[in-house]
Structure formats: C-alpha cells, structure tokens
Coordinates of C-alpha atoms and ligand atoms in Angstrom, one line a residue:
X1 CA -99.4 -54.0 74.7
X2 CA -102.4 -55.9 76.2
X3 CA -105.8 -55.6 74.0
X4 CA -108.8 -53.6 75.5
X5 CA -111.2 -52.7 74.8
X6 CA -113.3 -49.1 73.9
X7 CA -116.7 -47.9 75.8
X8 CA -118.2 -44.5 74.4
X9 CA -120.6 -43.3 76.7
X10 CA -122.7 -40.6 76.1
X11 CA -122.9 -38.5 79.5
X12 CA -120.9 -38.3 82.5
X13 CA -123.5 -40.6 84.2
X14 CA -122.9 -43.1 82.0
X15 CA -119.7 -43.1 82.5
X16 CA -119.7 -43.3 86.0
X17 CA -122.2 -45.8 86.2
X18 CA -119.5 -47.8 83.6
X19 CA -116.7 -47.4 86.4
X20 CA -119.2 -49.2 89.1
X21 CA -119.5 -52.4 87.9
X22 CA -117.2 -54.7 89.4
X23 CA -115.2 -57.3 88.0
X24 CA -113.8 -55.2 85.5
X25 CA -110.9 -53.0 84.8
X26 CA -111.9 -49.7 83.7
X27 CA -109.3 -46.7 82.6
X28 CA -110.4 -43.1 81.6
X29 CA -109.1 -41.6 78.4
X30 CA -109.4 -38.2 77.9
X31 CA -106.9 -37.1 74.9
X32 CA -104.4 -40.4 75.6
X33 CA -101.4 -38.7 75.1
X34 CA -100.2 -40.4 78.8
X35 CA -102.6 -42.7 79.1
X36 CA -101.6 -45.0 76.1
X37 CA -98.0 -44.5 77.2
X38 CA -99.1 -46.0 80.4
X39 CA -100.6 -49.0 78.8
X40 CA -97.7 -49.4 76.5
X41 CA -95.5 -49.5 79.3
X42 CA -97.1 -52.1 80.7
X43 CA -97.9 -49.7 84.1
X44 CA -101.4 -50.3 83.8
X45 CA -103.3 -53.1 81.6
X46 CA -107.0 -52.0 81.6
X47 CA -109.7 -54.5 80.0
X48 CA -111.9 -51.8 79.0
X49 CA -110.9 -48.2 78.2
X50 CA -113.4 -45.0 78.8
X51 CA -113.3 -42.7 76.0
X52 CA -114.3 -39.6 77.6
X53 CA -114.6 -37.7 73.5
X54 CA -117.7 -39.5 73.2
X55 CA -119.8 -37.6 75.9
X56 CA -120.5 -34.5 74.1
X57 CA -120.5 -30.9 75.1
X58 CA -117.6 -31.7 77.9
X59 CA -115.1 -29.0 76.3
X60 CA -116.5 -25.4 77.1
X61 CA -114.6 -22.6 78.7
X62 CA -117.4 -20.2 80.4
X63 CA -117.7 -16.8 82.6
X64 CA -120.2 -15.7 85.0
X65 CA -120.4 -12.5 87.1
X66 CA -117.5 -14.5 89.5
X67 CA -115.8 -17.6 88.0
X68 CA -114.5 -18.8 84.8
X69 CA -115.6 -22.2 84.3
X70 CA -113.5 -24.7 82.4
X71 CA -115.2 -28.1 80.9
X72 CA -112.6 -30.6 82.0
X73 CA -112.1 -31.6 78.3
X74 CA -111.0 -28.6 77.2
X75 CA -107.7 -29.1 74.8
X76 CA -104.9 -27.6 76.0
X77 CA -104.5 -25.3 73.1
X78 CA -107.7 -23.9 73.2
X79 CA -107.5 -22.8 76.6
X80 CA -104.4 -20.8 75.9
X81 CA -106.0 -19.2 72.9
X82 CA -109.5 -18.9 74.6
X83 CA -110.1 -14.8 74.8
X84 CA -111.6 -15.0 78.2
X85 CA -108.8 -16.6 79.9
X86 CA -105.8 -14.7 78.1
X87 CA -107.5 -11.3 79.5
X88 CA -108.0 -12.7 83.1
X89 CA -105.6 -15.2 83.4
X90 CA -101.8 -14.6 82.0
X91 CA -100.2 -17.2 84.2
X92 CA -102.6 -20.2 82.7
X93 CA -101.8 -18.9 79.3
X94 CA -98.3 -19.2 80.4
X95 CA -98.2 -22.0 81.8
X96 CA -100.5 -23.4 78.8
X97 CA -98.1 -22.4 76.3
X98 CA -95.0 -23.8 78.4
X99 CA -96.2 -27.5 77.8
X100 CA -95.6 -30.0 76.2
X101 CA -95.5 -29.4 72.0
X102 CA -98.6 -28.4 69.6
X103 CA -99.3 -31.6 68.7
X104 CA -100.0 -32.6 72.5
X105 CA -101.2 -29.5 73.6
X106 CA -103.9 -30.3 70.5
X107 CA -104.7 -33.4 71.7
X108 CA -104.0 -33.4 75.8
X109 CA -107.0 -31.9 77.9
X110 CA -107.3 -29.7 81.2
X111 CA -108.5 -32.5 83.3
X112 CA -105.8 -35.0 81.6
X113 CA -102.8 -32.5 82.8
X114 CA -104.3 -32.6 86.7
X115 CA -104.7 -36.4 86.5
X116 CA -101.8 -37.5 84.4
X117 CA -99.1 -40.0 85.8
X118 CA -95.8 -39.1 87.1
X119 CA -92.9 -39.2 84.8
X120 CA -90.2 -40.7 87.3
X121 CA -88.1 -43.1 85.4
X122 CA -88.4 -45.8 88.1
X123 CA -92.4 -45.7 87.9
X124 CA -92.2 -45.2 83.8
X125 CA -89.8 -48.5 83.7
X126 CA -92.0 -51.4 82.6
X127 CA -89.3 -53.8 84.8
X128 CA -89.3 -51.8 87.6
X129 CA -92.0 -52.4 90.4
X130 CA -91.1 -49.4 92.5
X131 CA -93.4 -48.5 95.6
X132 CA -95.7 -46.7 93.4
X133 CA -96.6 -49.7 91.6
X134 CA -96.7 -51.8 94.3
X135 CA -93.6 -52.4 95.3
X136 CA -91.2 -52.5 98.9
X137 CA -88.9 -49.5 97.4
X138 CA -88.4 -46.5 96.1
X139 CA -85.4 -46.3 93.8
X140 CA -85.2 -42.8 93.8
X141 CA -83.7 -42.1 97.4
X142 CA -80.0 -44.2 96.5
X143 CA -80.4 -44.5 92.8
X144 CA -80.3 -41.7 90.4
X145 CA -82.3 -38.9 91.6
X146 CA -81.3 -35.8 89.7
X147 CA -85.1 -35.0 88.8
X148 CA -86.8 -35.7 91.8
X149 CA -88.4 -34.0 95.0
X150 CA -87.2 -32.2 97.0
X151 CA -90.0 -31.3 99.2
X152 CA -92.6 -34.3 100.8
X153 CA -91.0 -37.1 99.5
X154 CA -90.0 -40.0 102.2
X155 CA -91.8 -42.8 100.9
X156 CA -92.0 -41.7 97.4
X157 CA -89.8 -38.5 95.5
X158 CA -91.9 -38.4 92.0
X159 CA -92.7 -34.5 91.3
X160 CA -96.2 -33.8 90.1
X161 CA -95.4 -33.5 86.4
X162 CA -98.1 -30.7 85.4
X163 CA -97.6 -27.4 85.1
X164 CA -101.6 -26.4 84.9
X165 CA -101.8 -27.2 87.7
X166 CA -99.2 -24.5 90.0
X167 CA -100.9 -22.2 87.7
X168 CA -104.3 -22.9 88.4
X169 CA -103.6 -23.2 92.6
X170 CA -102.3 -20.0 92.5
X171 CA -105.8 -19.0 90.9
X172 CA -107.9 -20.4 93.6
X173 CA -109.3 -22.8 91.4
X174 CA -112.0 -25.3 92.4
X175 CA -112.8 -28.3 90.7
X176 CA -115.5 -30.9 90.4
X177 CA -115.8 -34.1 90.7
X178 CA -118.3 -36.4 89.3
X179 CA -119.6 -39.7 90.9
X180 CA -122.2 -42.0 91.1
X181 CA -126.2 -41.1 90.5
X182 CA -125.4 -37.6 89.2
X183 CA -123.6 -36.8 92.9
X184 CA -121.6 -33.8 92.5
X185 CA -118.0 -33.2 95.0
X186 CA -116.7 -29.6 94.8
X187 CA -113.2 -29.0 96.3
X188 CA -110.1 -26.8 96.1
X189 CA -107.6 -27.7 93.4
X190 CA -105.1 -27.5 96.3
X191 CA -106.9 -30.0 98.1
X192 CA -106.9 -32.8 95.1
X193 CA -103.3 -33.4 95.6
X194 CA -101.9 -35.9 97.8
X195 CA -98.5 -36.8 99.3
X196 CA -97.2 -40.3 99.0
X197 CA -97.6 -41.1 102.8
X198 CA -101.2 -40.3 102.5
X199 CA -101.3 -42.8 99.9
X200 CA -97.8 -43.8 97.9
X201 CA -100.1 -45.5 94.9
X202 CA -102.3 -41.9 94.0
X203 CA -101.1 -38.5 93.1
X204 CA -104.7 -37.3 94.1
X205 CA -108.4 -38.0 96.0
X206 CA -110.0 -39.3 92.8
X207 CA -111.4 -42.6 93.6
X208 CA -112.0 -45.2 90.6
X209 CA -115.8 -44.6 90.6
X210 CA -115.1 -40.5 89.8
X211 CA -114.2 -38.3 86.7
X212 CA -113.4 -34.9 87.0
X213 CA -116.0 -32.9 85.2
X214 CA -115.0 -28.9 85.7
X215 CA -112.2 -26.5 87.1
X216 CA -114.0 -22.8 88.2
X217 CA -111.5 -20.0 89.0
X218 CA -112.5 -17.0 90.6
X219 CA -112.3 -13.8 88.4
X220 CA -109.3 -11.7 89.4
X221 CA -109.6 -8.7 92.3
X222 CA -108.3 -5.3 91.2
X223 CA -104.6 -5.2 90.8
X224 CA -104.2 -8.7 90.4
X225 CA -101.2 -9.8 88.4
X226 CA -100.0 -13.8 87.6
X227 CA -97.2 -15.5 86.1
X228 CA -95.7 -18.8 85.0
X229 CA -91.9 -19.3 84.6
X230 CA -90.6 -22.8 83.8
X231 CA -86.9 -23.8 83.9
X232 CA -86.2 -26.8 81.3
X233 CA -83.7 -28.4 80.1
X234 CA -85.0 -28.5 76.3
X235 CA -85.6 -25.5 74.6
X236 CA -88.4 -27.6 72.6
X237 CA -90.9 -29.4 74.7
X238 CA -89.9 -30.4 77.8
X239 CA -91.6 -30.7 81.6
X240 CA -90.8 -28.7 84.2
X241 CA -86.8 -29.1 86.5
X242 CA -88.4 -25.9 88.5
X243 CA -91.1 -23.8 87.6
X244 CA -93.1 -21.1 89.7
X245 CA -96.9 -19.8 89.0
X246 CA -97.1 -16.9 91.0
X247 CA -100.8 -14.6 91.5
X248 CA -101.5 -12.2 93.6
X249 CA -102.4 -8.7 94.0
X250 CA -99.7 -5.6 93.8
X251 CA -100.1 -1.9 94.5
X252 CA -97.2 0.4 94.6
X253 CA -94.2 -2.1 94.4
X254 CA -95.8 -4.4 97.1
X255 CA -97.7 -7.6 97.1
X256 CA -100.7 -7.4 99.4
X257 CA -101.4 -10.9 98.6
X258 CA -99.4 -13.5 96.8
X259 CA -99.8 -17.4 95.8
X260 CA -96.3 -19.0 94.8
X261 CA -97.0 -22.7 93.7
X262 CA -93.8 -24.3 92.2
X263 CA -93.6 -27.7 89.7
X264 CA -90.9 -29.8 89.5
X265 CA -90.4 -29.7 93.6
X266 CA -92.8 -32.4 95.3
X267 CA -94.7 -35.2 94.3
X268 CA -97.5 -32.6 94.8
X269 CA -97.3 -28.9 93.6
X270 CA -95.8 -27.1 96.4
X271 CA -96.9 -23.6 97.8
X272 CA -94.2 -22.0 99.0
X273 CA -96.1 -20.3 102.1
X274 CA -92.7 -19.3 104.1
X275 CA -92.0 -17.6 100.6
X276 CA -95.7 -16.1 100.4
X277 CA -95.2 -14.9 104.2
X278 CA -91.7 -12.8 103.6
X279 CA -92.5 -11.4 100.7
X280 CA -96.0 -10.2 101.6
X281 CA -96.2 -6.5 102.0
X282 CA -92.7 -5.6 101.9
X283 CA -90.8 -3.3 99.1
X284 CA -89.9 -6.1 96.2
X285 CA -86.3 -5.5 96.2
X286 CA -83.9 -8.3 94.5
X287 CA -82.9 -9.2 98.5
X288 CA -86.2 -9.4 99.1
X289 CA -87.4 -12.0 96.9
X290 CA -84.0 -14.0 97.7
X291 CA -84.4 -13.9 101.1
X292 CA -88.3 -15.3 100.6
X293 CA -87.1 -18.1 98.8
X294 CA -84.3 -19.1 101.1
X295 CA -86.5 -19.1 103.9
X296 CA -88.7 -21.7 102.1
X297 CA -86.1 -23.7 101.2
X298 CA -85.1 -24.1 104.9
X299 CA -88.0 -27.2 104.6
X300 CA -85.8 -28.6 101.6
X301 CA -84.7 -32.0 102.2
X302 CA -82.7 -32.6 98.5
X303 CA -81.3 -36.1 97.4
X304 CA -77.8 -36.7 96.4
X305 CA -77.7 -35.3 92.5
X306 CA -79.9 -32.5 93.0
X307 CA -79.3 -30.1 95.4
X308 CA -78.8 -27.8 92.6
X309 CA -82.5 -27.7 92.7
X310 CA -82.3 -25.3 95.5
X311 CA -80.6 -22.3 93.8
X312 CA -82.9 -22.7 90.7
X313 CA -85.7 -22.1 93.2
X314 CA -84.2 -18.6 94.2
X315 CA -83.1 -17.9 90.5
X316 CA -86.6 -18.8 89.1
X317 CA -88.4 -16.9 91.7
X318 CA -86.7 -14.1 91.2
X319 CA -87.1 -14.0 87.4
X320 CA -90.8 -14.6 87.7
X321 CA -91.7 -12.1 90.6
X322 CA -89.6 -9.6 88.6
X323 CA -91.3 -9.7 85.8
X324 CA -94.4 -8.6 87.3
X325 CA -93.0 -5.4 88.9
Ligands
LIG401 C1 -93.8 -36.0 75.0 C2 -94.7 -35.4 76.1 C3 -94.3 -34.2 76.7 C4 -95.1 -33.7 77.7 N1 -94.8 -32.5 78.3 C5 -95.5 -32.0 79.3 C6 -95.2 -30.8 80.0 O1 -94.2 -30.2 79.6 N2 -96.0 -30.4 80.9 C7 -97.1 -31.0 81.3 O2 -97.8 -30.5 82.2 N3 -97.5 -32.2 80.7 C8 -96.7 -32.7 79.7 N4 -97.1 -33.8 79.1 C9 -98.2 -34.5 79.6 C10 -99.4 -34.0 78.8 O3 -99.6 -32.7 79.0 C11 -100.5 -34.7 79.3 O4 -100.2 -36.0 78.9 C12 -101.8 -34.2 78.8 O5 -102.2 -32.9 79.1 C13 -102.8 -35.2 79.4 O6 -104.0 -35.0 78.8 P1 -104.7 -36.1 78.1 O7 -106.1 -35.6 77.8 O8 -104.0 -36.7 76.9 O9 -104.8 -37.2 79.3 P2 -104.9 -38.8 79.1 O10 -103.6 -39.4 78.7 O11 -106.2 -39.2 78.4 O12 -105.1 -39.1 80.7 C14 -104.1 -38.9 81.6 C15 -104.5 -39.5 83.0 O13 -105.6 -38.8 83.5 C16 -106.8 -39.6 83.7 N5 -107.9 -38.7 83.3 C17 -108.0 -38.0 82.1 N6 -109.1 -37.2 82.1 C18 -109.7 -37.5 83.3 C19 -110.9 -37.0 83.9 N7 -111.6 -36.0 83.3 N8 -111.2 -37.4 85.1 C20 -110.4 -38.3 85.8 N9 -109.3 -38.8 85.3 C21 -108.9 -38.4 84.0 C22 -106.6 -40.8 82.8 O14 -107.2 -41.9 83.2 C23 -105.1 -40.9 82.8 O15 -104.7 -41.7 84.0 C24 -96.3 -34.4 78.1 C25 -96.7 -35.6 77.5 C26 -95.9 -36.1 76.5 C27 -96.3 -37.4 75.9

C-alpha cells in the first residue's frame, strides 16, 4: 500500500477548499471501511487523504414539520437505532439493518454507503485494468458474470452495491452537495446515480471538488407503508444478489402510489417503473404482483451465468410487497 498522507479539516469549507488545489491527489474518508480497501487494492493511490471525522457536528439525524434530515456522517448503526427514523421510516431501518455486520455498520456512514465503490471482482482485482479503471474492456460481458447487471449495463455491468440507497429512492430523498465558497447543490437521490455510458469511470455526479453533506426525506403521507427485502447468499453479512425497497401509500388492499427500487440489478439502483405502473391501483393478488414484475423484466438484458437473476426479481417482489398487505 502506497503512503499518504492525513488532512483533518475543521468544516466542510475547509474541506472543499482542500479538494481545489491542484497538483495534488486528494481522497475523502468518511468511516474507511471501503475506502482503505481501495487503497489497499491498489485501485486508487491518493497522496493525501480527507478525514471527514475531523469536521465536527457532521453526524445529526433531524425532523422538521416536512423532512427528516440526515448529517451525511451519520454511522450506519445509529441511523437504524435513531427513534425518528424507526417510526417514519421502516424500509431504511431495514435496509440499515440488512448491511454489512455491526462492526461496519459501527464504523461505515450514510454518505459513505451512497458513494462507496462497486464490488465487481474485475474492478476489485489489483491486476485487472478493466474499463472502469481505465481500461479498453469490461470482463464482465464473456468472463464470469454471475453477480452482475442485468439492467443498463453495455459498457460496464457492476451493480450499485448499497442497499441505503433503493431504500432511500423509494423515500423521495434529496441530498446535498457541498462545493466550493460555501455553494450549496440540492438534487434528487435518484438523480445522483449515473449509468456507465454517461460516464463508465463514476457511479454518480459528484465531481472531485464536492462532498456530500446531507440526505432530507420527506415525512410519510397518510397510509404510507415501506419495506426492504434482500436476497443474499450468506446468512451473516453479505451485499445484496437482489433486493427490493418498496414505499408507497395503500388503502384497502391497493397501492395508490408505489416506489420499487431494486439493488443488485444495475450499475445504478433501478426503479422498476413498468412494475410501479401494473401494480398501481389494482387488487394486490399474488398474480398481480407477478405479472408487475414480469413486465419489468421484459427490459432485462441478463449475461450468461445469471439469468437466474430474473426469477429472484419476481420471488423477491412478491415476498416484499406481501409483507406489507
Ligand atoms: C465486508 C464488507 C461488507 C459490506 N457489506 C455491505 C452490504 O451488505 N451493503 C452495503 O450497502 N454496503 C456494504 N459494505 C460497504 C459498507 O457499507 C460501506 O463500506 C460503508 O457504508 C461505507 O461507509 P464509510 O463511511 O466507511 O465510507 P468510506 O470507505 O470512508 O468511503 C467510501 C467512498 O465514499 C467516498 N465518500 C465517503 N463519504 C463521502 C462524502 N460525505 N462525500 C463524498 N464522498 C464520500 C469516499 O471517498 C470513498 O470513495 C460492506 C463493506 C465491507 C468491507
């Protein structure tokens, strides 16, 4: 592992101001638990990195007349024991509670999970230069490709390895973003992600000179009901094959509105809108919510070893939109 070394600012404008001077390579640390894998995997060699612990009073969870406001530092762990969000939010609890172990979930923040690195074993291999780091190819499409995307990939099949965020998408949440001279970006969580043809090197809009500072959700209408089921292979800790954070509203056995955001899918989380659109306003009958996911998976493009990925969809779906009926 290359040497670097440690800045501790003391307020978000420090930091950024840090990340603007040039001829030097800066990485954000927030709790580390993927970032010094990164480093020790030789995917990224920073010369200096930004401990984001030092800025104080960057970990508070918050509620106003409409939103909940999440300090991007947050641990993991606290948000899924935090009062405020188990009463408002069940799938973020789930979802919380779904990751990772307790030792990571003490350490790894809310702002880490959105920004943290795929976990494709091409991209993870230190003697790999795949197209994500650089690279003319991705391995994934001929090589083995059991884990990978389904949905958007082309140039690039990682899936988006968090599973805060499906959660918080299907929460309307908003984050923002931090840059230069105290400038402020607000923007939907939705909107963060990217798709390797936009750019095949990012997972998301962040530009080097930003930090993500805040996530707000709206509080839930009347009615509202979430959830977060996550298929693994490990009963211990494990990330997502094909999980499913689904919100919405319900009122006599029907969804009047409903958010299905799936992990394990796309190198982005993926809504499921053909899925949304079936299942809206109808009678939630097992047939139903099958037929809702097959018609989103008629957009499916699977690889070789993982079709199987498209019945998990239907079977997770169905298990998760049950539950809340
Ligand atoms: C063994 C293991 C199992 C795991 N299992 C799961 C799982 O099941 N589900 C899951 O979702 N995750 C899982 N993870 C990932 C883990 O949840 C994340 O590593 C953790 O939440 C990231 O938080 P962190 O604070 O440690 O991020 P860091 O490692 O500090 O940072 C991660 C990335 O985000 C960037 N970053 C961090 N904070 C900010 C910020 N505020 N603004 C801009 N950029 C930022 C960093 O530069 C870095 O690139 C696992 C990790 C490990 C090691």
């Amino acid at each position: 592992m290359k040497e670097f070394k440690i800045a501790q600012p003391k307020s978000l404008d420090q930091v950024t101001s840090l990340l603007s001077q040039k001829n030097t390579d800066y990485a954000l640390m927030a709790g580390g638990t993927d970032l010094l894998d990164e480093i020790k995997n030789k995917i990224i060699a920073p010369e200096v990195v930004i401990d984001l612990k030092s800025v104080p009073d960057l970990s508070t969870i918050k509620m106003d007349k409409t939103h909940v406001s999440i300090d991007a530092m947050t641990c993991v762990a606290d948000l899924a024991e935090n009062p405020i969000i188990r009463e408002n939010f069940p799938v973020l609890v789930e979802a919380a509670l779904s990751l990772a172990s307790p030792q990571l979930r003490n350490v790894g923040t809310v702002g880490g999970n959105l920004c943290q690195r795929p976990r494709c074993w091409y991209y993870r291999d230190p003697d790999t230069i795949c197209r994500k780091k650089g690279g003319s190819r991705c391995f994934a499409l001929r090589g083995r490709n059991r884990y990978h995307a389904i949905f958007g990939g082309g140039m690039c099949y990682i899936v988006h390895p968090s599973d805060l965020a499906p959660a918080l998408i299907s929460l309307d949440a908003e984050i923002t973003i931090n840059g230069l001279e105290g400038k402020k970006n607000i923007l939907r969580l939705e909107d963060f992600f990217t798709l390797p043809q936009n750019n095949v090197r990012k997972e998301n809009v962040l530009e080097a000179r930003q930090v993500l500072s805040e996530i707000r959700i709206p509080l839930p209408k009347n009615g509202s009901k979430s959830t977060y089921y996550k298929f693994k292979e490990r009963g211990t800790w494990d990330f997502a094959v094909v999980s499913a954070a689904i919100s919405g509203v319900i009122s006599g056995g029907v969804f009047r509105d409903i958010k299905i955001v799936c992990g394990g899918l796309a190198p982005i989380p993926w809504r499921l809108k053909k899925a949304e659109d079936f299942i809206k306003g109808k009678n939630l009958t097992e047939e139903v919510i099958k037929q809702g996911a097959k018609e989103a998976l008629t957009d499916a493009r699977p690889l070789e070893e993982n079709t199987y990925k498209m019945g998990l969809v239907e079977a997770v779906l169905y298990t998760a939109i049950s539950s809340m009926i």
